[in-house]
CSV table of C-alpha atoms in Angstrom, one decimal:
chain,number,residue,atom,x,y,z
A,1,UNK,CA,-27.2,3.9,-35.3
A,2,UNK,CA,-24.4,1.6,-36.5
A,3,UNK,CA,-24.5,-2.1,-35.6
A,4,UNK,CA,-22.8,-3.1,-32.3
A,5,UNK,CA,-21.4,-6.5,-31.6
A,6,UNK,CA,-19.0,-7.6,-28.9
A,7,UNK,CA,-17.0,-10.5,-27.5
A,8,UNK,CA,-16.6,-11.0,-23.7
A,9,UNK,CA,-14.0,-13.3,-22.2
A,10,UNK,CA,-13.0,-14.4,-18.8
A,11,UNK,CA,-9.4,-15.5,-17.9
A,12,UNK,CA,-7.2,-16.4,-15.0
A,13,UNK,CA,-8.4,-17.8,-11.6
A,14,UNK,CA,-12.1,-17.8,-10.7
A,15,UNK,CA,-13.7,-15.6,-8.1
A,16,UNK,CA,-17.2,-15.4,-6.6
A,17,UNK,CA,-17.8,-12.1,-8.4
A,18,UNK,CA,-16.5,-12.5,-11.9
A,19,UNK,CA,-19.9,-13.6,-13.2
A,20,UNK,CA,-21.4,-10.6,-11.7
A,21,UNK,CA,-19.2,-8.5,-14.0
A,22,UNK,CA,-20.1,-10.6,-16.9
A,23,UNK,CA,-23.8,-10.1,-16.0
A,24,UNK,CA,-23.2,-6.3,-15.9
A,25,UNK,CA,-21.7,-6.3,-19.4
A,26,UNK,CA,-24.5,-8.4,-20.8
A,27,UNK,CA,-27.2,-6.3,-19.1
A,28,UNK,CA,-25.7,-3.0,-20.3
A,29,UNK,CA,-25.1,-4.3,-23.8
A,30,UNK,CA,-28.8,-5.3,-24.1
A,31,UNK,CA,-29.8,-1.9,-22.8
A,32,UNK,CA,-27.6,-0.2,-25.4
A,33,UNK,CA,-28.9,-2.3,-28.3
A,34,UNK,CA,-26.0,-4.6,-29.1
A,35,UNK,CA,-27.1,-7.0,-31.9
A,36,UNK,CA,-24.8,-9.8,-30.8
A,37,UNK,CA,-23.2,-10.4,-27.4
A,38,UNK,CA,-20.7,-13.3,-27.8
A,39,UNK,CA,-18.9,-15.1,-25.0
A,40,UNK,CA,-15.5,-16.7,-25.5
A,41,UNK,CA,-15.4,-20.2,-24.2
A,42,UNK,CA,-12.1,-20.6,-22.2
A,43,UNK,CA,-10.9,-17.0,-22.9
A,44,UNK,CA,-8.7,-15.9,-25.8
A,45,UNK,CA,-7.3,-19.4,-26.2
A,46,UNK,CA,-10.8,-20.7,-26.8
A,47,UNK,CA,-11.6,-18.0,-29.3
A,48,UNK,CA,-8.5,-19.0,-31.3
A,49,UNK,CA,-10.1,-22.4,-31.6
A,50,UNK,CA,-13.6,-21.0,-32.5
A,51,UNK,CA,-15.2,-21.8,-29.2
A,52,UNK,CA,-17.8,-19.2,-28.3
A,53,UNK,CA,-21.5,-18.9,-27.5
A,54,UNK,CA,-24.2,-16.2,-28.0
A,55,UNK,CA,-24.9,-14.8,-24.6
A,56,UNK,CA,-27.6,-12.6,-25.9
A,57,UNK,CA,-29.7,-15.7,-26.7
A,58,UNK,CA,-28.9,-17.3,-23.3
A,59,UNK,CA,-29.7,-14.3,-21.1
A,60,UNK,CA,-32.9,-12.8,-22.4
A,61,UNK,CA,-34.5,-11.5,-19.2
A,62,UNK,CA,-33.6,-9.9,-15.9
A,63,UNK,CA,-34.1,-13.2,-13.9
A,64,UNK,CA,-31.6,-15.1,-16.0
A,65,UNK,CA,-29.1,-12.2,-15.6
A,66,UNK,CA,-29.7,-12.2,-11.8
A,67,UNK,CA,-29.0,-16.0,-11.8
A,68,UNK,CA,-25.7,-15.4,-13.6
A,69,UNK,CA,-24.8,-12.6,-11.1
A,70,UNK,CA,-25.2,-15.1,-8.2
A,71,UNK,CA,-23.3,-18.0,-9.8
A,72,UNK,CA,-19.6,-18.4,-8.6
A,73,UNK,CA,-16.5,-19.1,-10.7
A,74,UNK,CA,-16.5,-18.5,-14.5
A,75,UNK,CA,-19.6,-19.2,-16.6
A,76,UNK,CA,-17.5,-18.8,-19.8
A,77,UNK,CA,-14.6,-20.9,-18.5
A,78,UNK,CA,-11.0,-19.8,-18.3
A,79,UNK,CA,-7.5,-20.2,-19.6
A,80,UNK,CA,-4.0,-19.3,-18.5
A,81,UNK,CA,-2.7,-18.5,-22.0
A,82,UNK,CA,0.0,-15.9,-22.5
A,83,UNK,CA,-0.7,-14.1,-25.7
A,84,UNK,CA,2.7,-13.9,-27.5
A,85,UNK,CA,4.3,-10.5,-28.3
A,86,UNK,CA,3.2,-9.2,-31.7
A,87,UNK,CA,6.6,-9.5,-33.4
A,88,UNK,CA,6.9,-13.2,-32.4
A,89,UNK,CA,3.4,-14.3,-33.5
A,90,UNK,CA,1.8,-11.8,-35.8
A,91,UNK,CA,-0.2,-14.6,-37.4
A,92,UNK,CA,-2.0,-15.2,-34.1
A,93,UNK,CA,-3.2,-11.5,-34.1
A,94,UNK,CA,-4.1,-11.6,-37.8
A,95,UNK,CA,-6.3,-14.7,-37.1
A,96,UNK,CA,-8.0,-13.0,-34.2
A,97,UNK,CA,-8.6,-9.7,-36.0
A,98,UNK,CA,-9.9,-11.5,-39.1
A,99,UNK,CA,-12.5,-13.2,-36.9
A,100,UNK,CA,-13.4,-9.9,-35.3
A,101,UNK,CA,-13.8,-8.4,-38.8
A,102,UNK,CA,-15.9,-11.3,-40.1
A,103,UNK,CA,-18.2,-11.1,-37.1
A,104,UNK,CA,-18.4,-7.3,-37.2
A,105,UNK,CA,-17.1,-6.9,-33.7
A,106,UNK,CA,-17.0,-3.4,-32.3
A,107,UNK,CA,-15.9,-4.1,-28.7
A,108,UNK,CA,-14.0,-6.7,-26.8
A,109,UNK,CA,-14.4,-7.0,-23.0
A,110,UNK,CA,-11.9,-9.1,-21.1
A,111,UNK,CA,-12.4,-9.9,-17.4
A,112,UNK,CA,-9.4,-10.9,-15.4
A,113,UNK,CA,-6.4,-10.1,-13.4
A,114,UNK,CA,-2.8,-8.9,-14.1
A,115,UNK,CA,-2.2,-11.4,-16.9
A,116,UNK,CA,-5.6,-10.7,-18.5
A,117,UNK,CA,-4.7,-7.0,-18.6
A,118,UNK,CA,-1.6,-8.0,-20.5
A,119,UNK,CA,-3.8,-9.6,-23.1
A,120,UNK,CA,-5.9,-6.4,-23.3
A,121,UNK,CA,-2.8,-4.3,-23.7
A,122,UNK,CA,-1.4,-6.4,-26.5
A,123,UNK,CA,-4.7,-6.5,-28.4
A,124,UNK,CA,-5.3,-2.8,-28.1
A,125,UNK,CA,-1.7,-2.1,-29.2
A,126,UNK,CA,-2.0,-4.3,-32.3
A,127,UNK,CA,-5.3,-2.6,-33.1
A,128,UNK,CA,-3.5,0.7,-33.4
A,129,UNK,CA,-0.9,-0.8,-35.7
A,130,UNK,CA,-3.6,-2.0,-38.2
A,131,UNK,CA,-5.9,1.0,-37.7
A,132,UNK,CA,-8.6,-1.1,-36.2
A,133,UNK,CA,-11.5,0.8,-34.6
A,134,UNK,CA,-12.3,-2.1,-32.2
A,135,UNK,CA,-12.3,-1.1,-28.6
A,136,UNK,CA,-10.6,-3.3,-26.0
A,137,UNK,CA,-11.7,-2.9,-22.4
A,138,UNK,CA,-10.2,-4.6,-19.3
A,139,UNK,CA,-12.5,-5.5,-16.5
A,140,UNK,CA,-10.6,-6.3,-13.3
A,141,UNK,CA,-11.0,-9.3,-11.1
A,142,UNK,CA,-8.8,-11.1,-8.6
A,143,UNK,CA,-9.1,-12.3,-5.0
A,144,UNK,CA,-5.5,-11.2,-4.5
A,145,UNK,CA,-6.5,-7.5,-4.8
A,146,UNK,CA,-3.1,-6.8,-6.4
A,147,UNK,CA,-4.1,-4.8,-9.5
A,148,UNK,CA,-2.6,-1.4,-9.8
A,149,UNK,CA,-4.6,1.8,-10.1
A,150,UNK,CA,-7.8,0.6,-8.4
A,151,UNK,CA,-8.9,0.9,-4.8
A,152,UNK,CA,-9.7,-2.8,-4.7
A,153,UNK,CA,-10.6,-5.6,-7.2
A,154,UNK,CA,-13.9,-7.4,-7.8
A,155,UNK,CA,-13.8,-10.8,-6.1
A,156,UNK,CA,-11.6,-9.7,-3.2
A,157,UNK,CA,-14.3,-8.6,-0.8
A,158,UNK,CA,-16.1,-11.9,-1.0
A,159,UNK,CA,-12.9,-13.9,-0.6
A,160,UNK,CA,-12.0,-11.7,2.4
A,161,UNK,CA,-15.4,-12.3,3.9
A,162,UNK,CA,-14.8,-16.1,3.6
A,163,UNK,CA,-11.3,-15.9,5.1
A,164,UNK,CA,-12.5,-13.9,8.1
A,165,UNK,CA,-15.5,-16.1,8.7
A,166,UNK,CA,-13.4,-19.3,8.4
A,167,UNK,CA,-10.9,-17.9,10.8
A,168,UNK,CA,-13.7,-17.2,13.3
A,169,UNK,CA,-15.0,-20.8,12.9
A,170,UNK,CA,-11.5,-22.2,13.4
A,171,UNK,CA,-11.2,-20.2,16.6
A,172,UNK,CA,-14.5,-21.8,17.9
A,173,UNK,CA,-13.3,-25.2,17.0
A,174,UNK,CA,-9.9,-24.8,18.7
A,175,UNK,CA,-11.2,-23.0,21.8
A,176,UNK,CA,-12.7,-26.1,23.3
A,177,UNK,CA,-9.3,-27.7,24.2
A,178,UNK,CA,-6.9,-26.7,27.0
A,179,UNK,CA,-3.8,-28.4,25.7
A,180,UNK,CA,-1.1,-26.3,24.0
A,181,UNK,CA,-1.8,-26.1,20.3
A,182,UNK,CA,-0.9,-24.1,17.2
A,183,UNK,CA,-3.1,-23.8,14.1
A,184,UNK,CA,-1.5,-22.4,11.0
A,185,UNK,CA,-3.9,-21.2,8.3
A,186,UNK,CA,-2.3,-20.8,4.9
A,187,UNK,CA,-4.1,-18.2,2.7
A,188,UNK,CA,-3.7,-17.3,-1.0
A,189,UNK,CA,-1.4,-14.4,-1.9
A,190,UNK,CA,1.7,-14.9,-4.0
A,191,UNK,CA,3.4,-11.5,-3.4
A,192,UNK,CA,0.5,-9.4,-1.9
A,193,UNK,CA,-0.9,-10.2,1.5
A,194,UNK,CA,-4.3,-8.5,1.2
A,195,UNK,CA,-6.3,-11.7,1.6
A,196,UNK,CA,-4.3,-12.8,4.6
A,197,UNK,CA,-4.7,-9.4,6.2
A,198,UNK,CA,-8.4,-9.8,5.9
A,199,UNK,CA,-8.3,-12.6,8.4
A,200,UNK,CA,-8.1,-9.8,11.1
A,201,UNK,CA,-11.7,-9.0,10.4
A,202,UNK,CA,-12.6,-12.2,12.4
A,203,UNK,CA,-12.1,-9.9,15.4
A,204,UNK,CA,-15.1,-7.8,14.6
A,205,UNK,CA,-17.5,-9.5,17.0
A,206,UNK,CA,-15.1,-10.0,20.0
A,207,UNK,CA,-12.9,-12.9,18.9
A,208,UNK,CA,-9.2,-12.5,19.4
A,209,UNK,CA,-7.9,-14.3,16.4
A,210,UNK,CA,-5.8,-14.6,14.5
A,211,UNK,CA,-3.1,-14.2,17.1
A,212,UNK,CA,-0.4,-13.6,14.5
A,213,UNK,CA,-0.4,-12.5,10.9
A,214,UNK,CA,2.5,-12.9,8.4
A,215,UNK,CA,2.5,-11.2,5.0
A,216,UNK,CA,4.8,-11.4,2.0
A,217,UNK,CA,5.4,-7.6,1.9
A,218,UNK,CA,7.9,-7.9,4.8
A,219,UNK,CA,10.7,-10.5,5.3
A,220,UNK,CA,9.8,-13.6,7.2
A,221,UNK,CA,12.2,-14.5,10.0
A,222,UNK,CA,11.9,-18.1,11.3
A,223,UNK,CA,13.5,-17.3,14.7
A,224,UNK,CA,11.3,-14.3,15.2
A,225,UNK,CA,8.3,-16.4,14.2
A,226,UNK,CA,9.1,-18.9,16.9
A,227,UNK,CA,9.7,-16.2,19.5
A,228,UNK,CA,6.3,-14.7,18.6
A,229,UNK,CA,4.7,-18.0,19.3
A,230,UNK,CA,6.6,-18.4,22.6
A,231,UNK,CA,5.4,-15.1,23.8
A,232,UNK,CA,1.8,-15.9,22.9
A,233,UNK,CA,2.0,-19.2,24.8
A,234,UNK,CA,2.5,-17.0,27.9
A,235,UNK,CA,-1.0,-15.6,27.4
A,236,UNK,CA,-3.0,-18.6,26.1
A,237,UNK,CA,-2.8,-22.3,25.2
A,238,UNK,CA,-4.2,-22.2,21.7
A,239,UNK,CA,-2.6,-20.0,19.1
A,240,UNK,CA,-4.0,-19.4,15.6
A,241,UNK,CA,-1.8,-18.0,12.9
A,242,UNK,CA,-2.7,-16.5,9.5
A,243,UNK,CA,0.1,-16.8,6.9
A,244,UNK,CA,0.3,-15.9,3.2
A,245,UNK,CA,1.3,-18.7,0.9
A,246,UNK,CA,4.0,-16.4,-0.6
A,247,UNK,CA,6.0,-15.3,2.5
A,248,UNK,CA,9.7,-14.9,1.8
A,249,UNK,CA,12.9,-14.7,3.9
A,250,UNK,CA,15.3,-11.8,3.9
A,251,UNK,CA,17.0,-13.1,0.7
A,252,UNK,CA,13.6,-13.1,-1.1
A,253,UNK,CA,13.3,-16.9,-1.1
A,254,UNK,CA,9.9,-18.4,-0.8
A,255,UNK,CA,9.5,-20.5,2.3
A,256,UNK,CA,8.1,-23.4,0.3
A,257,UNK,CA,10.5,-23.2,-2.7
A,258,UNK,CA,11.9,-26.6,-2.0
A,259,UNK,CA,8.6,-28.3,-1.7
A,260,UNK,CA,8.1,-31.1,-4.2
A,261,UNK,CA,4.7,-29.7,-4.9
A,262,UNK,CA,5.9,-26.3,-6.1
A,263,UNK,CA,5.3,-25.6,-9.8
A,264,UNK,CA,4.9,-22.6,-12.2
A,265,UNK,CA,2.0,-21.6,-14.4
A,266,UNK,CA,2.2,-20.4,-18.1
A,267,UNK,CA,3.1,-16.9,-17.0
A,268,UNK,CA,6.1,-18.1,-14.8
A,269,UNK,CA,4.3,-17.5,-11.5
A,270,UNK,CA,5.1,-19.9,-8.7
A,271,UNK,CA,2.1,-22.1,-7.8
A,272,UNK,CA,2.6,-22.3,-4.0
A,273,UNK,CA,1.7,-25.5,-2.1
A,274,UNK,CA,3.3,-26.3,1.2
A,275,UNK,CA,4.0,-23.1,3.1
A,276,UNK,CA,1.7,-24.1,5.9
A,277,UNK,CA,3.2,-27.6,6.1
A,278,UNK,CA,6.7,-26.2,6.2
A,279,UNK,CA,5.7,-24.0,9.2
A,280,UNK,CA,3.9,-26.9,10.8
A,281,UNK,CA,7.1,-29.0,10.8
A,282,UNK,CA,9.1,-26.0,12.2
A,283,UNK,CA,6.7,-25.4,15.0
A,284,UNK,CA,6.4,-29.0,16.0
A,285,UNK,CA,10.1,-29.5,16.2
A,286,UNK,CA,10.4,-26.5,18.5
A,287,UNK,CA,7.4,-26.9,20.8
A,288,UNK,CA,6.5,-30.6,20.5
A,289,UNK,CA,2.8,-29.6,20.9
A,290,UNK,CA,-0.3,-30.3,18.8
A,291,UNK,CA,0.2,-28.5,15.5
A,292,UNK,CA,-2.2,-28.4,12.5
A,293,UNK,CA,-1.9,-26.5,9.2
A,294,UNK,CA,-5.0,-25.7,7.2
A,295,UNK,CA,-4.8,-24.6,3.5
A,296,UNK,CA,-7.9,-22.8,2.5
A,297,UNK,CA,-7.0,-23.3,-1.2
A,298,UNK,CA,-9.8,-22.9,-3.8
A,299,UNK,CA,-12.5,-22.6,-1.1
A,300,UNK,CA,-11.6,-19.0,-0.5
A,301,UNK,CA,-12.5,-18.1,-4.1
A,302,UNK,CA,-15.7,-20.0,-4.8
A,303,UNK,CA,-17.8,-19.6,-1.7
A,304,UNK,CA,-20.9,-17.8,-3.1
A,305,UNK,CA,-22.9,-18.8,0.0
A,306,UNK,CA,-21.0,-16.3,2.0
A,307,UNK,CA,-20.3,-13.7,-0.7
A,308,UNK,CA,-20.1,-10.0,0.1
A,309,UNK,CA,-23.1,-8.1,-1.3
A,310,UNK,CA,-20.9,-5.0,-1.7
A,311,UNK,CA,-18.5,-7.0,-3.8
A,312,UNK,CA,-21.2,-8.5,-6.1
A,313,UNK,CA,-23.0,-5.2,-6.6
A,314,UNK,CA,-19.8,-3.3,-7.4
A,315,UNK,CA,-18.7,-6.1,-9.8
A,316,UNK,CA,-22.0,-5.8,-11.7
A,317,UNK,CA,-21.7,-2.0,-11.8
A,318,UNK,CA,-18.1,-2.2,-13.1
A,319,UNK,CA,-19.3,-4.5,-15.9
A,320,UNK,CA,-22.0,-1.9,-16.8
A,321,UNK,CA,-19.4,0.9,-16.7
A,322,UNK,CA,-17.1,-1.0,-19.1
A,323,UNK,CA,-19.8,-0.9,-21.8
A,324,UNK,CA,-20.5,2.8,-21.2
A,325,UNK,CA,-16.7,3.5,-21.5
A,326,UNK,CA,-16.5,1.6,-24.8
A,327,UNK,CA,-19.4,3.6,-26.2
A,328,UNK,CA,-17.5,6.7,-25.1
A,329,UNK,CA,-14.9,5.5,-27.6
A,330,UNK,CA,-12.3,4.5,-25.0
A,331,UNK,CA,-10.0,1.6,-25.6
A,332,UNK,CA,-6.9,0.1,-24.1
A,333,UNK,CA,-8.2,0.8,-20.7
A,334,UNK,CA,-9.1,-1.0,-17.4
A,335,UNK,CA,-12.1,0.0,-15.2
A,336,UNK,CA,-10.9,1.1,-11.8
A,337,UNK,CA,-12.7,2.0,-8.6
A,338,UNK,CA,-11.8,5.1,-6.6
A,339,UNK,CA,-12.8,5.3,-2.9
A,340,UNK,CA,-14.3,8.6,-1.7
A,341,UNK,CA,-14.7,7.7,1.9
A,342,UNK,CA,-14.7,4.8,4.5
A,343,UNK,CA,-17.5,5.9,6.7
A,344,UNK,CA,-19.9,6.1,5.0
A,345,UNK,CA,-18.3,3.9,2.4
A,346,UNK,CA,-18.5,5.4,-1.1
A,347,UNK,CA,-16.8,4.7,-4.4
A,348,UNK,CA,-17.0,5.8,-8.0
A,349,UNK,CA,-15.6,4.3,-11.3
A,350,UNK,CA,-13.0,5.6,-13.7
A,351,UNK,CA,-10.8,4.3,-16.5
A,352,UNK,CA,-7.1,3.8,-16.6
A,353,UNK,CA,-4.6,3.1,-19.3
A,354,UNK,CA,-4.1,-0.7,-19.2
A,355,UNK,CA,-0.4,-0.3,-20.0
A,356,UNK,CA,-0.1,1.2,-16.5
A,357,UNK,CA,-1.7,-1.8,-15.0
A,358,UNK,CA,-0.5,-4.9,-16.9
A,359,UNK,CA,2.1,-7.1,-15.2
A,360,UNK,CA,2.4,-4.9,-12.2
A,361,UNK,CA,1.5,-5.7,-8.6
A,362,UNK,CA,-0.2,-3.6,-5.9
A,363,UNK,CA,1.1,-4.6,-2.5
A,364,UNK,CA,0.1,-3.6,1.0
A,365,UNK,CA,1.8,-0.4,2.0
A,366,UNK,CA,4.5,-1.3,4.7
A,367,UNK,CA,3.1,1.4,7.0
A,368,UNK,CA,-0.2,-0.7,7.1
A,369,UNK,CA,1.8,-3.5,8.7
A,370,UNK,CA,2.8,-3.3,12.4
A,371,UNK,CA,6.4,-2.7,13.5
A,372,UNK,CA,6.8,-6.3,14.7
A,373,UNK,CA,5.7,-7.6,11.2
A,374,UNK,CA,3.2,-9.9,12.7
A,375,UNK,CA,-0.1,-8.0,12.5
A,376,UNK,CA,-2.0,-5.3,10.6
A,377,UNK,CA,-2.6,-1.6,11.7
A,378,UNK,CA,-5.9,0.1,12.2
A,379,UNK,CA,-5.6,1.9,8.9
A,380,UNK,CA,-5.6,-1.4,7.0
A,381,UNK,CA,-8.5,-2.6,9.0
A,382,UNK,CA,-10.5,0.5,8.1
A,383,UNK,CA,-9.7,-0.1,4.4
A,384,UNK,CA,-10.8,-3.8,4.6
A,385,UNK,CA,-14.0,-3.4,6.7
A,386,UNK,CA,-16.4,-1.9,4.1
A,387,UNK,CA,-15.6,-4.5,1.5
A,388,UNK,CA,-17.1,-7.5,3.3
A,389,UNK,CA,-20.5,-5.9,4.1
A,390,UNK,CA,-23.8,-7.4,3.1
A,391,UNK,CA,-25.0,-10.8,2.2
A,392,UNK,CA,-26.5,-12.3,-1.0
A,393,UNK,CA,-29.8,-14.1,-1.1
A,394,UNK,CA,-28.9,-17.4,-2.5
A,395,UNK,CA,-31.4,-19.9,-4.0
A,396,UNK,CA,-31.4,-23.4,-2.5
A,397,UNK,CA,-32.7,-26.6,-4.0
A,398,UNK,CA,-32.7,-29.9,-2.1
A,399,UNK,CA,-30.8,-28.3,0.7
A,400,UNK,CA,-27.8,-27.0,-1.4
A,401,UNK,CA,-27.3,-23.8,-3.4
A,402,UNK,CA,-28.6,-23.6,-7.0
A,403,UNK,CA,-26.3,-22.2,-9.6
A,404,UNK,CA,-26.4,-21.9,-13.4
A,405,UNK,CA,-25.5,-25.0,-15.3
A,406,UNK,CA,-22.0,-24.9,-17.0
A,407,UNK,CA,-22.1,-28.1,-19.0
A,408,UNK,CA,-21.6,-26.0,-22.2
A,409,UNK,CA,-18.0,-25.8,-21.2
A,410,UNK,CA,-17.6,-29.6,-21.4
A,411,UNK,CA,-18.7,-29.4,-25.0
A,412,UNK,CA,-16.1,-26.8,-25.8
A,413,UNK,CA,-13.0,-28.0,-24.0
A,414,UNK,CA,-9.8,-26.2,-24.9
A,415,UNK,CA,-6.7,-28.1,-23.9
A,416,UNK,CA,-4.1,-26.2,-21.7
């Protein structure tokens, strides 16, 4: 059998489950007899600066792989580096492929979201132009759940479980008071509201929150928003609202576009900060009651202590399936999950041309949002429910979770 060597990279925003996919790739590569399993430090940008480690040496047994599987964020570190188009920076591609050739690389696995799939697409396209036999495989991840072609993305189920649980705990905190109050919970989701929709799962055990849900897939109307609150005040004194950070008005303008904190990343995506605060001001001016806005921020993507076991196990399996797909001589593809049924919940894995995924967004179907545009439908609930099931057995030391050390990243810093 010919020698097999691979590179694995992680890119974009972290999730609770991305290391589970990494663990799946490492475990399957070991099973298939790969001689070297290299990990890019800080993604493709780190590789361009010769920053990588030998994962095969670091993860030699099942216990170490299980520890990786149960560690949040990105063991290999990340980058938000947009690989230039081939015609504008052919030298960059020549440098990467020279490195692949020198290290006898047969496969490259890249774990990430939309922008990471753009990287996979560009590398696989260049490979064809130079007749390279290297296989490029995209492994999905994103808490936003907005990748095309797949039923759901690794990392989403755990973030959804955190959002729903946090919403329930906010409900308990606010229920002790009788005074009129509005609590606005801002949840990640630039253009797709999947994670905000998952807040409705807080209702599973009898709670009645959130009272209102606003998603970016439908226009946000400030006057309608205030009227919705006014109607809820007729029923109860404490109102809890879930809102996506990326809600937009009828003209397509983000609510927080004028916030002094709004910035853009390397891919031109708006980095939202302030939607909850904008709404807090609007509500206070109208009702003069107690108003609080809560931004879950990075907490919703790093909470391994409340991860979905379904999410972690599927993420690991997708990593394994990626290796199997590469050995079946597939390239320029992303691994996707296909749902067979809700009850009982069952999925299987397939591959999809990465060019049909990169730079596209999968949004909530409008028919899964209620007619009033302030809640979800039962169909969306049934889609979400299976993804948060099960809990991970987390190791604790001195009263707090024990995760893998990532100090190797500090020794291989790649400047943004």
